[in-house]
Every structure is written in structure tokens, then in C-alpha cells.
Short mmCIF file of C-alpha atoms in Angstrom, two decimals:
data_model
loop_
_atom_site.label_atom_id
_atom_site.label_comp_id
_atom_site.label_asym_id
_atom_site.label_seq_id
_atom_site.Cartn_x
_atom_site.Cartn_y
_atom_site.Cartn_z
CA PRO A 1 91.19 92.64 122.19
CA ALA A 2 92.67 89.16 123.27
CA ALA A 3 94.94 88.65 120.62
CA ARG A 4 96.84 91.91 120.96
CA ASN A 5 97.05 91.26 124.65
CA VAL A 6 98.89 88.07 123.54
CA LEU A 7 100.83 89.42 121.24
CA GLU A 8 102.12 92.44 123.05
CA SER A 9 102.33 90.07 125.98
CA LEU A 10 105.46 87.28 123.93
CA LEU A 11 106.93 90.52 122.27
CA LYS A 12 108.02 91.68 125.32
CA GLU A 13 108.88 88.48 126.91
CA TYR A 14 110.89 87.64 123.14
CA PRO A 15 111.66 90.81 121.76
CA SER A 16 115.25 89.35 119.65
CA SER A 17 113.29 86.22 118.78
CA ASP A 18 113.46 84.91 115.24
CA LEU A 19 109.86 85.94 114.56
CA ALA A 20 109.24 89.40 116.86
CA ASP A 21 108.80 90.48 113.16
CA GLU A 22 106.28 88.24 112.56
CA GLY A 23 105.06 88.74 115.42
CA ARG A 24 105.16 93.23 115.36
CA TYR A 25 103.45 92.84 112.12
CA SER A 26 100.74 90.63 113.66
CA LEU A 27 99.95 93.16 116.23
CA GLY A 28 99.68 95.41 113.67
CA TRP A 29 97.07 94.15 112.52
CA ALA A 30 95.55 93.73 115.87
CA VAL A 31 96.03 97.51 116.38
CA LEU A 32 94.46 97.88 113.32
CA LYS A 33 90.90 95.79 114.05
CA SER A 34 90.74 97.94 116.88
CA GLY A 35 90.66 101.01 115.02
CA GLU A 36 93.91 102.59 115.77
CA ASP A 37 94.92 103.48 112.35
CA GLY A 38 97.73 105.65 113.49
CA GLN A 39 99.36 103.33 116.30
CA ALA A 40 98.96 100.31 113.72
CA LEU A 41 100.28 102.49 110.84
CA ALA A 42 103.37 102.91 113.07
CA ILE A 43 104.50 99.72 113.40
CA PHE A 44 103.70 98.37 109.96
CA GLU A 45 106.67 101.68 109.03
CA GLU A 46 108.86 100.35 111.74
CA ILE A 47 108.82 97.12 110.73
CA ALA A 48 109.15 98.28 107.05
CA ASP A 49 112.23 100.34 107.78
CA SER A 50 113.83 97.88 110.03
CA SER A 51 112.78 93.96 109.68
CA PRO A 52 115.33 91.70 108.49
CA ASP A 53 113.15 90.54 106.40
CA GLU A 54 112.51 91.31 102.70
CA LEU A 55 109.22 89.45 102.21
CA LEU A 56 107.93 91.20 105.46
CA LYS A 57 108.90 94.56 105.45
CA VAL A 58 107.26 94.49 101.58
CA ARG A 59 103.79 93.82 102.79
CA ALA A 60 104.73 96.24 105.78
CA PHE A 61 104.84 98.98 103.30
CA CYS A 62 101.85 97.66 101.67
CA THR A 63 99.40 97.61 104.54
CA ALA A 64 100.85 101.26 105.59
CA GLY A 65 100.11 102.48 101.87
CA ASP A 66 96.28 100.71 102.34
CA ILE A 67 96.24 102.88 105.74
CA LEU A 68 97.52 105.74 104.60
CA MET A 69 95.04 105.39 101.63
CA GLU A 70 92.02 104.79 103.85
CA ASN A 71 92.67 108.26 105.97
CA GLY A 72 93.70 110.46 102.58
CA GLU A 73 97.22 110.45 102.87
CA ILE A 74 97.68 109.90 99.61
CA ASP A 75 101.13 111.65 98.67
CA ARG A 76 102.15 108.95 101.43
CA ALA A 77 100.72 106.32 99.94
CA ILE A 78 102.27 106.93 97.12
CA GLU A 79 105.82 107.36 99.06
CA SER A 80 105.23 103.54 100.76
CA TYR A 81 103.86 101.44 97.92
CA ASP A 82 106.67 103.52 95.86
CA GLN A 83 109.39 102.06 98.11
CA VAL A 84 108.28 98.72 96.94
CA LEU A 85 108.54 99.07 93.00
CA SER A 86 111.61 100.93 93.94
CA ASN A 87 113.38 99.04 96.84
CA TYR A 88 111.53 95.57 95.75
CA PRO A 89 110.54 95.56 92.34
CA SER A 90 110.00 91.69 91.33
CA SER A 91 108.88 91.19 94.84
CA ILE A 92 105.13 89.58 94.44
CA HIS A 93 103.79 92.25 95.54
CA ALA A 94 105.41 95.02 93.28
CA TYR A 95 101.95 94.67 90.53
CA TYR A 96 99.66 95.33 94.03
CA ALA A 97 102.02 98.44 94.09
CA GLN A 98 101.75 99.68 90.89
CA TYR A 99 97.95 99.14 90.54
CA GLN A 100 97.31 101.35 93.59
CA ILE A 101 99.55 104.02 92.72
CA ALA A 102 98.36 103.97 89.38
CA ALA A 103 94.86 104.22 90.60
CA LEU A 104 95.57 106.90 93.15
CA HIS A 105 96.81 109.16 90.19
CA LEU A 106 93.49 108.16 88.77
CA LYS A 107 91.30 109.30 92.07
CA ARG A 108 93.46 112.80 92.22
CA ASP A 109 92.71 113.20 88.34
CA LYS A 110 96.17 112.98 87.36
CA THR A 111 95.78 111.55 83.93
CA ASP A 112 99.13 111.43 82.72
CA GLY A 113 101.12 109.74 85.94
CA ALA A 114 97.63 107.41 86.03
CA ILE A 115 98.43 106.08 82.41
CA LEU A 116 101.76 105.83 82.85
CA GLY A 117 101.65 103.99 86.04
CA PHE A 118 98.73 101.03 84.48
CA GLN A 119 100.62 100.91 81.39
CA ALA A 120 103.88 100.04 83.54
CA LEU A 121 101.39 97.46 85.35
CA ASN A 122 100.56 95.66 82.21
CA ALA A 123 103.82 96.19 80.54
CA ASN A 124 106.04 94.77 83.84
CA PHE A 125 103.31 92.60 85.44
CA PRO A 126 101.52 91.04 82.57
CA GLN A 127 100.64 87.67 84.75
CA SER A 128 99.24 89.77 87.51
CA SER A 129 95.58 89.43 89.03
CA PHE A 130 95.57 92.73 88.56
CA ARG A 131 95.94 92.91 84.67
CA ASP A 132 91.90 93.39 83.54
CA ASP A 133 91.65 96.31 86.81
CA GLY A 134 94.71 97.68 85.02
CA LEU A 135 93.33 97.72 81.47
CA TYR A 136 90.15 99.25 83.34
CA GLY A 137 91.99 101.86 85.09
CA LEU A 138 93.95 103.00 81.52
CA GLY A 139 91.03 103.42 79.56
CA THR A 140 89.22 105.15 82.05
CA ALA A 141 92.32 107.35 82.79
CA TYR A 142 92.42 107.67 78.38
CA MET A 143 88.43 108.69 78.75
CA LYS A 144 88.90 111.47 81.50
CA LYS A 145 92.07 113.14 79.15
CA LYS A 146 89.02 112.98 76.11
CA ASP A 147 91.43 110.49 74.37
CA PHE A 148 88.89 107.88 73.32
CA GLU A 149 90.60 106.48 70.36
CA ASP A 150 92.95 104.82 72.87
CA ALA A 151 90.39 104.49 75.79
CA LEU A 152 88.46 101.74 73.22
CA LYS A 153 91.39 100.40 72.08
CA VAL A 154 92.30 99.49 76.13
CA TYR A 155 88.44 98.66 76.61
CA GLU A 156 88.23 96.65 73.54
CA GLU A 157 91.38 94.63 75.14
CA LEU A 158 90.27 94.13 77.39
CA LEU A 159 86.68 93.06 76.83
CA LYS A 160 88.91 90.26 74.21
CA SER A 161 91.56 89.45 76.79
CA TYR A 162 89.18 88.98 80.26
CA PRO A 163 85.26 87.93 78.75
CA GLU A 164 84.52 86.91 82.23
CA SER A 165 86.04 89.95 84.12
CA ALA A 166 83.66 91.79 86.59
CA LEU A 167 84.95 94.82 84.47
CA LYS A 168 83.31 93.53 81.25
CA GLN A 169 79.79 95.76 81.78
CA ARG A 170 81.54 98.81 82.41
CA ALA A 171 83.91 98.31 79.80
CA TYR A 172 80.78 98.32 77.70
#
């Protein structure tokens, strides 16, 4: 509560500061940590809609997507992550947004959407820290679709490319 109070006070006193958007972003996190998901979501969505800082917008879209996902609002979460991919495809957070979209499709048993999403992750972000997760998700989507041949190929690629991955055991 103390950090939140300080941030609210500073934002009230200096609403036009160059650091105001970053302050609002920090306030959003303080509000989220206090368990007020709805209010935090509103703060992040406002930043995503109005901040001139592209990186901050991207971070706000991803955080809003995470809140929506945690609260079971899957369609809205996908929309938030998709804003990153559509408007900021070269952002450092684009791979995260792509992974989350694919994982949400998989969670909803929309295997075709999951397969396309994980394929896009692996094709468009080959150096991503989520690549092993993406391969595992792709293999899992193929398994759910009962496409065992493609699942096996993907799992073998995972094991070959990432022998130290924590997902290794699940891919066997």
C-alpha cells in the first residue's frame, strides 16, 4: 500500500512528467499486487491505448493479456496479445505474445490454432527463449489431433535441439 500511495501522489502532482506513463505502469503493478485485478487491468489497458512509448505499450498489452488469462477471459487475452503481434511484431515481447496465443488455443483444445501458433513461434522467433516450450506445445497439439507421426518428429527435434530442457522428460 505504501508504494501505491506514493505513486498515486506523484502521478497526481506530476501528471505531465516524462515519467508519468512509467509511473502508471508501476502503479498498475502495485494495484495488481494488492489483488485488485480489475483496476490494474484498467490501468494497463489505458497505457496500452494511450502511451507514446512503444515498449511500454507492448509491456502493458502483455500484462493485460496475462491478467485476462489468469481471470479466464481467454478471448480478450488473445486479443491483447494479438495487439503486440499485429502492431509491434519486432518487439522484444512479440515471441511471448505468440507463445501465449498458441498456448491459449491449446488450452481450449483448438488444436489447429495451436499448431499454427506454435509453428509461427518456431519459424518467426527461432532464437526465442520459448522455442523449446513452443516445440513441446506443437508436439502436444499434434498428439491431441492424433497426428502421432508429426508429434514424434517435433518431440525428436526438441530432444535433439534442447537436450538440457526441463521439458525433455515429458517429450519421451
